Amino acid sequence: MARRFFPWFLSILACGCGGTPPPLDASAPPPPRSAAIPASPPVVTPPPKPAEPSPAETAAAPKVPAPTNSGPPFPPPAFTPPHARTAKPGDGVFTPIEEGRARGTGALARATVHPHAIKPHPYVVLVAIDLRRVDLRLVAGTEEPTSTGVSKDRRPGLVPAADLPSLIAVFNGGFMAKHGQWGMMVDGDVFLPPREDGCTVALLGDGSVRITSFPALAPLTAQIRSYRQTPPCLIEGGALHPRLSAEDTARLWGAAEGGDREIRRTAIGLHEDGTTLLFAIGEWVWARDLAAAMKSAGAASAAELDINWSYTRFLLYDHSTPPAVVSTLIEKVEYTKTGYVSKPAPRDFFYLKQKQSGAAARP
């Protein structure tokens, strides 16, 4: 990895990274307002073509603290929802996830929160993930992100066969390359160069994770195994991005083709101690609602992943061979039962696998 990545990585830091502005991504009609888990995969139609992107703005890049193996017990304690007016009974309470291979691991828990200040129907489902028990991995799709520098054989779009016995879940990655050219590197293969204004989900060789603006990762260059970039961080250094309050004019985190920002969105975040990862999927939410939900759940940093409904998903797998999807976390999710494990995915994705006994992320 060092020969392919580090000289190039340092030159990027020296000269800065340009790139096209963040996107207004594609949209499809929203699903019915329900949070039940479907019994079988729905049949959906492809989304329309995306709208034009809008200008980017950047946020400050504070230093990133190294995680530790200390911290509160898992699951995390209950948290206070952002707005008492729209909170519903049970909001903010994490309960263990016991579907499929998550059962008995003690590594995943879910909570629901209604983060809008006035409207009662927007909601976010959060998954807390114990990085002391679970590894996070990144895989390139067979088509996305598009790249002229990585050969097709280096992008199978599948969870590696060696990890199938320990696979717990898969969730979506970031925007398509044409929607911002946000950087991505997997095991030294650079699919797209990093943008300095990109919020960067970095996976380190010791199994730990960082989520921060790209310049803050400079001291960790030699430790980075893979990374995926997104639009500017929703949360960084424990603070919400200052432009979230003016999201309708800032236009940093994407919208539907017609300009609607109350859509399905996903995000990934990290507690300050670095041991608890958070995934969020929200229905009918603005980016600021998603950020508010993540912050109330304890995220000290957070990056928006993809938006709209045709690619946003969190899939839990069972013990069959090959593993098959047993739960979609929310309703109306487009997926196939053996997607990512035997049917290659055209777009990049993250997956979770159980650590070997005794293995834990190091600080």
GROMACS .gro file of C-alpha atoms in nm:
model
  363
    1MET     CA    1   0.000   0.000   0.000
    2ALA     CA    2   0.275   0.242   0.085
    3ARG     CA    3   0.420   0.242  -0.269
    4ARG     CA    4   0.085   0.320  -0.425
    5PHE     CA    5  -0.056   0.560  -0.171
    6PHE     CA    6   0.175   0.757   0.057
    7PRO     CA    7   0.382   0.974  -0.184
    8TRP     CA    8   0.064   1.061  -0.367
    9PHE     CA    9  -0.123   1.118  -0.041
   10LEU     CA   10   0.139   1.368   0.084
   11SER     CA   11   0.138   1.558  -0.244
   12ILE     CA   12  -0.239   1.597  -0.215
   13LEU     CA   13  -0.194   1.749   0.130
   14ALA     CA   14   0.064   1.994  -0.001
   15CYS     CA   15  -0.129   2.122  -0.303
   16GLY     CA   16  -0.489   2.090  -0.186
   17CYS     CA   17  -0.769   1.908  -0.362
   18GLY     CA   18  -1.023   2.069  -0.585
   19GLY     CA   19  -1.313   1.890  -0.740
   20THR     CA   20  -1.667   1.945  -0.836
   21PRO     CA   21  -1.926   2.072  -0.588
   22PRO     CA   22  -2.157   1.848  -0.380
   23PRO     CA   23  -2.465   1.702  -0.544
   24LEU     CA   24  -2.834   1.723  -0.562
   25ASP     CA   25  -2.881   1.348  -0.580
   26ALA     CA   26  -3.157   1.149  -0.749
   27SER     CA   27  -3.498   1.088  -0.598
   28ALA     CA   28  -3.784   0.846  -0.606
   29PRO     CA   29  -4.128   0.877  -0.440
   30PRO     CA   30  -4.103   0.827  -0.062
   31PRO     CA   31  -4.226   0.503   0.092
   32PRO     CA   32  -4.533   0.484   0.318
   33ARG     CA   33  -4.473   0.632   0.658
   34SER     CA   34  -4.415   0.315   0.856
   35ALA     CA   35  -4.115   0.161   1.028
   36ALA     CA   36  -4.208  -0.207   1.009
   37ILE     CA   37  -3.967  -0.464   0.870
   38PRO     CA   38  -4.094  -0.610   0.541
   39ALA     CA   39  -4.151  -0.983   0.509
   40SER     CA   40  -4.006  -0.989   0.156
   41PRO     CA   41  -3.814  -0.752  -0.072
   42PRO     CA   42  -4.028  -0.488  -0.245
   43VAL     CA   43  -4.011  -0.438  -0.620
   44VAL     CA   44  -3.911  -0.084  -0.702
   45THR     CA   45  -3.847   0.127  -1.008
   46PRO     CA   46  -3.516   0.303  -1.085
   47PRO     CA   47  -3.480   0.662  -0.958
   48PRO     CA   48  -3.489   0.958  -1.202
   49LYS     CA   49  -3.177   1.131  -1.327
   50PRO     CA   50  -3.004   1.355  -1.068
   51ALA     CA   51  -3.027   1.731  -1.058
   52GLU     CA   52  -2.731   1.961  -1.100
   53PRO     CA   53  -2.490   2.002  -0.803
   54SER     CA   54  -2.452   2.315  -0.596
   55PRO     CA   55  -2.140   2.503  -0.469
   56ALA     CA   56  -1.942   2.354  -0.181
   57GLU     CA   57  -1.831   2.512   0.143
   58THR     CA   58  -1.583   2.377   0.391
   59ALA     CA   59  -1.569   2.340   0.770
   60ALA     CA   60  -1.274   2.368   1.003
   61ALA     CA   61  -1.075   2.052   1.064
   62PRO     CA   62  -0.996   1.999   1.433
   63LYS     CA   63  -0.748   1.743   1.551
   64VAL     CA   64  -0.887   1.393   1.595
   65PRO     CA   65  -0.836   1.225   1.934
   66ALA     CA   66  -0.718   0.866   1.933
   67PRO     CA   67  -0.985   0.622   2.053
   68THR     CA   68  -0.940   0.410   2.362
   69ASN     CA   69  -1.080   0.077   2.472
   70SER     CA   70  -1.237   0.237   2.777
   71GLY     CA   71  -1.577   0.397   2.788
   72PRO     CA   72  -1.935   0.329   2.891
   73PRO     CA   73  -2.086  -0.018   2.873
   74PHE     CA   74  -2.258  -0.134   2.557
   75PRO     CA   75  -2.536  -0.072   2.455
   76PRO     CA   76  -2.501   0.302   2.514
   77PRO     CA   77  -2.725   0.459   2.777
   78ALA     CA   78  -3.060   0.612   2.681
   79PHE     CA   79  -3.032   0.963   2.541
   80THR     CA   80  -3.260   1.266   2.539
   81PRO     CA   81  -3.428   1.331   2.201
   82PRO     CA   82  -3.353   1.669   2.038
   83HIS     CA   83  -3.707   1.807   2.084
   84ALA     CA   84  -3.950   1.718   2.362
   85ARG     CA   85  -4.241   1.843   2.151
   86THR     CA   86  -4.205   1.569   1.887
   87ALA     CA   87  -4.047   1.292   2.094
   88LYS     CA   88  -4.246   0.972   2.126
   89PRO     CA   89  -4.245   0.711   2.405
   90GLY     CA   90  -3.934   0.495   2.379
   91ASP     CA   91  -3.733   0.749   2.181
   92GLY     CA   92  -3.364   0.740   2.268
   93VAL     CA   93  -3.362   0.393   2.426
   94PHE     CA   94  -3.114   0.143   2.277
   95THR     CA   95  -3.223  -0.221   2.266
   96PRO     CA   96  -3.002  -0.510   2.150
   97ILE     CA   97  -3.045  -0.627   1.790
   98GLU     CA   98  -3.107  -1.001   1.790
   99GLU     CA   99  -3.187  -1.072   1.423
  100GLY     CA  100  -2.969  -1.307   1.223
  101ARG     CA  101  -2.600  -1.317   1.303
  102ALA     CA  102  -2.629  -1.020   1.537
  103ARG     CA  103  -2.804  -1.249   1.784
  104GLY     CA  104  -2.591  -1.323   2.087
  105THR     CA  105  -2.300  -1.101   1.982
  106GLY     CA  106  -2.392  -0.813   2.213
  107ALA     CA  107  -2.241  -0.589   1.944
  108LEU     CA  108  -2.539  -0.408   1.788
  109ALA     CA  109  -2.827  -0.213   1.935
  110ARG     CA  110  -3.097   0.007   1.786
  111ALA     CA  111  -3.290   0.316   1.890
  112THR     CA  112  -3.547   0.542   1.726
  113VAL     CA  113  -3.571   0.918   1.757
  114HIS     CA  114  -3.800   1.184   1.609
  115PRO     CA  115  -3.563   1.477   1.551
  116HIS     CA  116  -3.777   1.747   1.384
  117ALA     CA  117  -3.863   2.048   1.596
  118ILE     CA  118  -4.228   2.063   1.485
  119LYS     CA  119  -4.327   1.776   1.253
  120PRO     CA  120  -4.401   1.449   1.431
  121HIS     CA  121  -4.354   1.205   1.140
  122PRO     CA  122  -3.982   1.239   1.045
  123TYR     CA  123  -3.783   0.973   1.226
  124VAL     CA  124  -3.432   0.829   1.243
  125VAL     CA  125  -3.338   0.471   1.326
  126LEU     CA  126  -2.993   0.449   1.483
  127VAL     CA  127  -2.771   0.143   1.509
  128ALA     CA  128  -2.497   0.150   1.773
  129ILE     CA  129  -2.205  -0.079   1.687
  130ASP     CA  130  -1.943  -0.190   1.939
  131LEU     CA  131  -1.607  -0.166   1.760
  132ARG     CA  132  -1.452  -0.377   2.036
  133ARG     CA  133  -1.653  -0.672   1.900
  134VAL     CA  134  -1.704  -0.579   1.535
  135ASP     CA  135  -1.479  -0.478   1.244
  136LEU     CA  136  -1.584  -0.222   0.984
  137ARG     CA  137  -1.475  -0.279   0.622
  138LEU     CA  138  -1.516  -0.089   0.295
  139VAL     CA  139  -1.567  -0.243  -0.051
  140ALA     CA  140  -1.575  -0.080  -0.395
  141GLY     CA  141  -1.869  -0.155  -0.623
  142THR     CA  142  -1.824  -0.304  -0.968
  143GLU     CA  143  -1.913   0.036  -1.118
  144GLU     CA  144  -1.894   0.300  -0.845
  145PRO     CA  145  -1.707   0.503  -0.772
  146THR     CA  146  -1.593   0.528  -1.133
  147SER     CA  147  -1.216   0.524  -1.169
  148THR     CA  148  -0.958   0.507  -1.447
  149GLY     CA  149  -0.681   0.402  -1.211
  150VAL     CA  150  -0.815   0.074  -1.069
  151SER     CA  151  -0.872  -0.239  -1.278
  152LYS     CA  152  -1.202  -0.430  -1.281
  153ASP     CA  153  -1.050  -0.730  -1.104
  154ARG     CA  154  -0.978  -0.505  -0.804
  155ARG     CA  155  -1.346  -0.420  -0.759
  156PRO     CA  156  -1.552  -0.741  -0.726
  157GLY     CA  157  -1.841  -0.572  -0.542
  158LEU     CA  158  -1.865  -0.858  -0.292
  159VAL     CA  159  -1.788  -0.924   0.072
  160PRO     CA  160  -1.463  -1.129   0.063
  161ALA     CA  161  -1.530  -1.503   0.086
  162ALA     CA  162  -1.306  -1.531   0.393
  163ASP     CA  163  -1.534  -1.290   0.581
  164LEU     CA  164  -1.868  -1.451   0.494
  165PRO     CA  165  -1.870  -1.680   0.803
  166SER     CA  166  -1.839  -1.375   1.030
  167LEU     CA  167  -2.057  -1.131   0.828
  168ILE     CA  168  -2.320  -0.952   1.037
  169ALA     CA  169  -2.447  -0.661   0.827
  170VAL     CA  170  -2.399  -0.445   0.517
  171PHE     CA  171  -2.486  -0.078   0.474
  172ASN     CA  172  -2.458   0.172   0.190
  173GLY     CA  173  -2.159   0.387   0.108
  174GLY     CA  174  -2.148   0.737  -0.037
  175PHE     CA  175  -2.250   0.938  -0.341
  176MET     CA  176  -2.181   0.832  -0.698
  177ALA     CA  177  -1.860   0.979  -0.841
  178LYS     CA  178  -2.045   1.224  -1.066
  179HIS     CA  179  -2.207   1.378  -0.759
  180GLY     CA  180  -1.905   1.549  -0.611
  181GLN     CA  181  -1.603   1.331  -0.692
  182TRP     CA  182  -1.563   1.253  -0.322
  183GLY     CA  183  -1.247   1.048  -0.261
  184MET     CA  184  -1.218   0.678  -0.190
  185MET     CA  185  -0.931   0.437  -0.130
  186VAL     CA  186  -0.951   0.067  -0.042
  187ASP     CA  187  -0.643  -0.124   0.073
  188GLY     CA  188  -0.415   0.116  -0.115
  189ASP     CA  189  -0.619   0.128  -0.438
  190VAL     CA  190  -0.713   0.491  -0.500
  191PHE     CA  191  -1.043   0.509  -0.685
  192LEU     CA  192  -1.081   0.885  -0.645
  193PRO     CA  193  -0.832   1.130  -0.488
  194PRO     CA  194  -0.939   1.297  -0.164
  195ARG     CA  195  -1.095   1.642  -0.148
  196GLU     CA  196  -0.977   1.867   0.131
  197ASP     CA  197  -1.333   1.970   0.214
  198GLY     CA  198  -1.455   1.612   0.231
  199CYS     CA  199  -1.565   1.449   0.555
  200THR     CA  200  -1.352   1.136   0.562
  201VAL     CA  201  -1.440   0.799   0.711
  202ALA     CA  202  -1.094   0.647   0.761
  203LEU     CA  203  -1.034   0.284   0.852
  204LEU     CA  204  -0.697   0.230   1.017
  205GLY     CA  205  -0.479  -0.076   1.012
  206ASP     CA  206  -0.537  -0.143   1.381
  207GLY     CA  207  -0.912  -0.172   1.330
  208SER     CA  208  -1.001   0.171   1.466
  209VAL     CA  209  -1.206   0.433   1.279
  210ARG     CA  210  -1.181   0.809   1.240
  211ILE     CA  211  -1.443   1.047   1.096
  212THR     CA  212  -1.313   1.397   1.027
  213SER     CA  213  -1.229   1.656   0.765
  214PHE     CA  214  -0.946   1.534   0.544
  215PRO     CA  215  -0.663   1.768   0.661
  216ALA     CA  216  -0.693   1.639   1.019
  217LEU     CA  217  -0.585   1.294   0.901
  218ALA     CA  218  -0.235   1.408   0.799
  219PRO     CA  219  -0.066   1.271   1.114
  220LEU     CA  220  -0.227   0.930   1.048
  221THR     CA  221  -0.118   0.887   0.687
  222ALA     CA  222   0.089   0.575   0.750
  223GLN     CA  223  -0.194   0.406   0.941
  224ILE     CA  224  -0.481   0.452   0.695
  225ARG     CA  225  -0.593   0.131   0.528
  226SER     CA  226  -0.905   0.261   0.349
  227TYR     CA  227  -1.117   0.574   0.340
  228ARG     CA  228  -1.446   0.701   0.198
  229GLN     CA  229  -1.528   1.069   0.164
  230THR     CA  230  -1.863   1.246   0.185
  231PRO     CA  231  -1.980   1.610   0.181
  232PRO     CA  232  -1.859   1.826   0.474
  233CYS     CA  233  -1.898   1.666   0.817
  234LEU     CA  234  -2.240   1.696   0.980
  235ILE     CA  235  -2.067   1.691   1.319
  236GLU     CA  236  -1.701   1.753   1.393
  237GLY     CA  237  -1.529   1.804   1.725
  238GLY     CA  238  -1.868   1.757   1.893
  239ALA     CA  239  -2.019   2.056   1.711
  240LEU     CA  240  -2.279   2.068   1.434
  241HIS     CA  241  -2.164   2.212   1.103
  242PRO     CA  242  -2.241   2.588   1.117
  243ARG     CA  243  -2.425   2.584   0.784
  244LEU     CA  244  -2.680   2.320   0.885
  245SER     CA  245  -2.907   2.589   1.026
  246ALA     CA  246  -2.917   2.745   0.676
  247GLU     CA  247  -2.936   2.417   0.486
  248ASP     CA  248  -3.192   2.549   0.239
  249THR     CA  249  -2.934   2.798   0.107
  250ALA     CA  250  -2.608   2.619   0.189
  251ARG     CA  251  -2.707   2.313  -0.019
  252LEU     CA  252  -2.406   2.113   0.095
  253TRP     CA  253  -2.568   1.778   0.168
  254GLY     CA  254  -2.782   1.711  -0.140
  255ALA     CA  255  -3.150   1.705  -0.221
  256ALA     CA  256  -3.401   1.535  -0.448
  257GLU     CA  257  -3.415   1.621  -0.815
  258GLY     CA  258  -3.694   1.868  -0.758
  259GLY     CA  259  -3.510   2.032  -0.468
  260ASP     CA  260  -3.690   1.859  -0.182
  261ARG     CA  261  -3.465   1.813   0.121
  262GLU     CA  262  -3.709   1.621   0.341
  263ILE     CA  263  -3.599   1.280   0.211
  264ARG     CA  264  -3.438   0.956   0.322
  265ARG     CA  265  -3.078   1.008   0.434
  266THR     CA  266  -2.807   0.795   0.594
  267ALA     CA  267  -2.507   0.881   0.806
  268ILE     CA  268  -2.219   0.726   0.997
  269GLY     CA  269  -2.087   0.866   1.325
  270LEU     CA  270  -1.850   0.793   1.610
  271HIS     CA  271  -1.858   0.844   1.986
  272GLU     CA  272  -1.569   1.043   2.128
  273ASP     CA  273  -1.401   0.740   2.285
  274GLY     CA  274  -1.386   0.572   1.943
  275THR     CA  275  -1.539   0.242   2.053
  276THR     CA  276  -1.901   0.302   1.950
  277LEU     CA  277  -1.987   0.353   1.585
  278LEU     CA  278  -2.330   0.486   1.488
  279PHE     CA  279  -2.521   0.425   1.166
  280ALA     CA  280  -2.836   0.629   1.103
  281ILE     CA  281  -3.113   0.604   0.846
  282GLY     CA  282  -3.378   0.872   0.854
  283GLU     CA  283  -3.710   0.908   0.672
  284TRP     CA  284  -3.839   1.249   0.559
  285VAL     CA  285  -3.543   1.427   0.719
  286TRP     CA  286  -3.324   1.721   0.634
  287ALA     CA  287  -2.951   1.682   0.691
  288ARG     CA  288  -2.986   1.900   1.001
  289ASP     CA  289  -3.245   1.659   1.144
  290LEU     CA  290  -3.014   1.366   1.082
  291ALA     CA  291  -2.727   1.554   1.246
  292ALA     CA  292  -2.943   1.643   1.546
  293ALA     CA  293  -3.036   1.278   1.592
  294MET     CA  294  -2.672   1.168   1.573
  295LYS     CA  295  -2.554   1.434   1.816
  296SER     CA  296  -2.827   1.354   2.069
  297ALA     CA  297  -2.716   0.988   2.052
  298GLY     CA  298  -2.361   1.085   2.148
  299ALA     CA  299  -2.183   1.123   1.812
  300ALA     CA  300  -1.880   1.351   1.839
  301SER     CA  301  -1.830   1.326   1.462
  302ALA     CA  302  -2.061   1.227   1.178
  303ALA     CA  303  -2.060   1.208   0.799
  304GLU     CA  304  -2.362   1.193   0.572
  305LEU     CA  305  -2.357   0.889   0.345
  306ASP     CA  306  -2.594   0.851   0.051
  307ILE     CA  307  -2.946   0.995   0.026
  308ASN     CA  308  -3.283   0.900  -0.129
  309TRP     CA  309  -3.431   0.552  -0.115
  310SER     CA  310  -3.297   0.332  -0.396
  311TYR     CA  311  -2.951   0.276  -0.242
  312THR     CA  312  -2.989   0.364   0.127
  313ARG     CA  313  -3.005   0.047   0.338
  314PHE     CA  314  -2.887  -0.147   0.641
  315LEU     CA  315  -2.912  -0.524   0.592
  316LEU     CA  316  -2.872  -0.792   0.859
  317TYR     CA  317  -2.770  -1.144   0.750
  318ASP     CA  318  -2.849  -1.495   0.872
  319HIS     CA  319  -2.637  -1.809   0.920
  320SER     CA  320  -2.717  -1.973   0.586
  321THR     CA  321  -2.457  -2.051   0.318
  322PRO     CA  322  -2.422  -1.811   0.150
  323PRO     CA  323  -2.563  -1.567   0.407
  324ALA     CA  324  -2.903  -1.418   0.319
  325VAL     CA  325  -3.073  -1.098   0.432
  326VAL     CA  326  -3.296  -1.152   0.734
  327SER     CA  327  -3.384  -0.790   0.822
  328THR     CA  328  -3.381  -0.451   0.648
  329LEU     CA  329  -3.411  -0.239   0.967
  330ILE     CA  330  -3.682  -0.017   0.809
  331GLU     CA  331  -3.962  -0.068   0.554
  332LYS     CA  332  -3.948  -0.028   0.176
  333VAL     CA  333  -3.582  -0.104   0.114
  334GLU     CA  334  -3.461  -0.212  -0.228
  335TYR     CA  335  -3.237  -0.519  -0.194
  336THR     CA  336  -3.181  -0.880  -0.299
  337LYS     CA  337  -3.156  -1.167  -0.050
  338THR     CA  338  -2.798  -1.259  -0.143
  339GLY     CA  339  -2.681  -0.916  -0.249
  340TYR     CA  340  -2.320  -0.833  -0.160
  341VAL     CA  341  -2.240  -1.200  -0.086
  342SER     CA  342  -2.312  -1.378  -0.416
  343LYS     CA  343  -2.462  -1.104  -0.632
  344PRO     CA  344  -2.203  -0.827  -0.690
  345ALA     CA  345  -2.300  -0.474  -0.594
  346PRO     CA  346  -2.248  -0.197  -0.851
  347ARG     CA  347  -2.187   0.063  -0.579
  348ASP     CA  348  -1.950   0.083  -0.284
  349PHE     CA  349  -2.059  -0.034   0.059
  350PHE     CA  350  -1.948  -0.097   0.417
  351TYR     CA  351  -1.986  -0.426   0.599
  352LEU     CA  352  -1.961  -0.541   0.959
  353LYS     CA  353  -1.801  -0.865   1.065
  354GLN     CA  354  -1.755  -1.016   1.407
  355LYS     CA  355  -1.404  -0.996   1.547
  356GLN     CA  356  -1.220  -1.309   1.642
  357SER     CA  357  -1.237  -1.385   2.012
  358GLY     CA  358  -1.004  -1.161   2.207
  359ALA     CA  359  -0.943  -0.920   1.918
  360ALA     CA  360  -1.021  -0.555   1.985
  361ALA     CA  361  -0.948  -0.222   1.820
  362ARG     CA  362  -0.628  -0.070   1.954
  363PRO     CA  363  -0.588   0.301   2.035
   0.00000   0.00000   0.00000
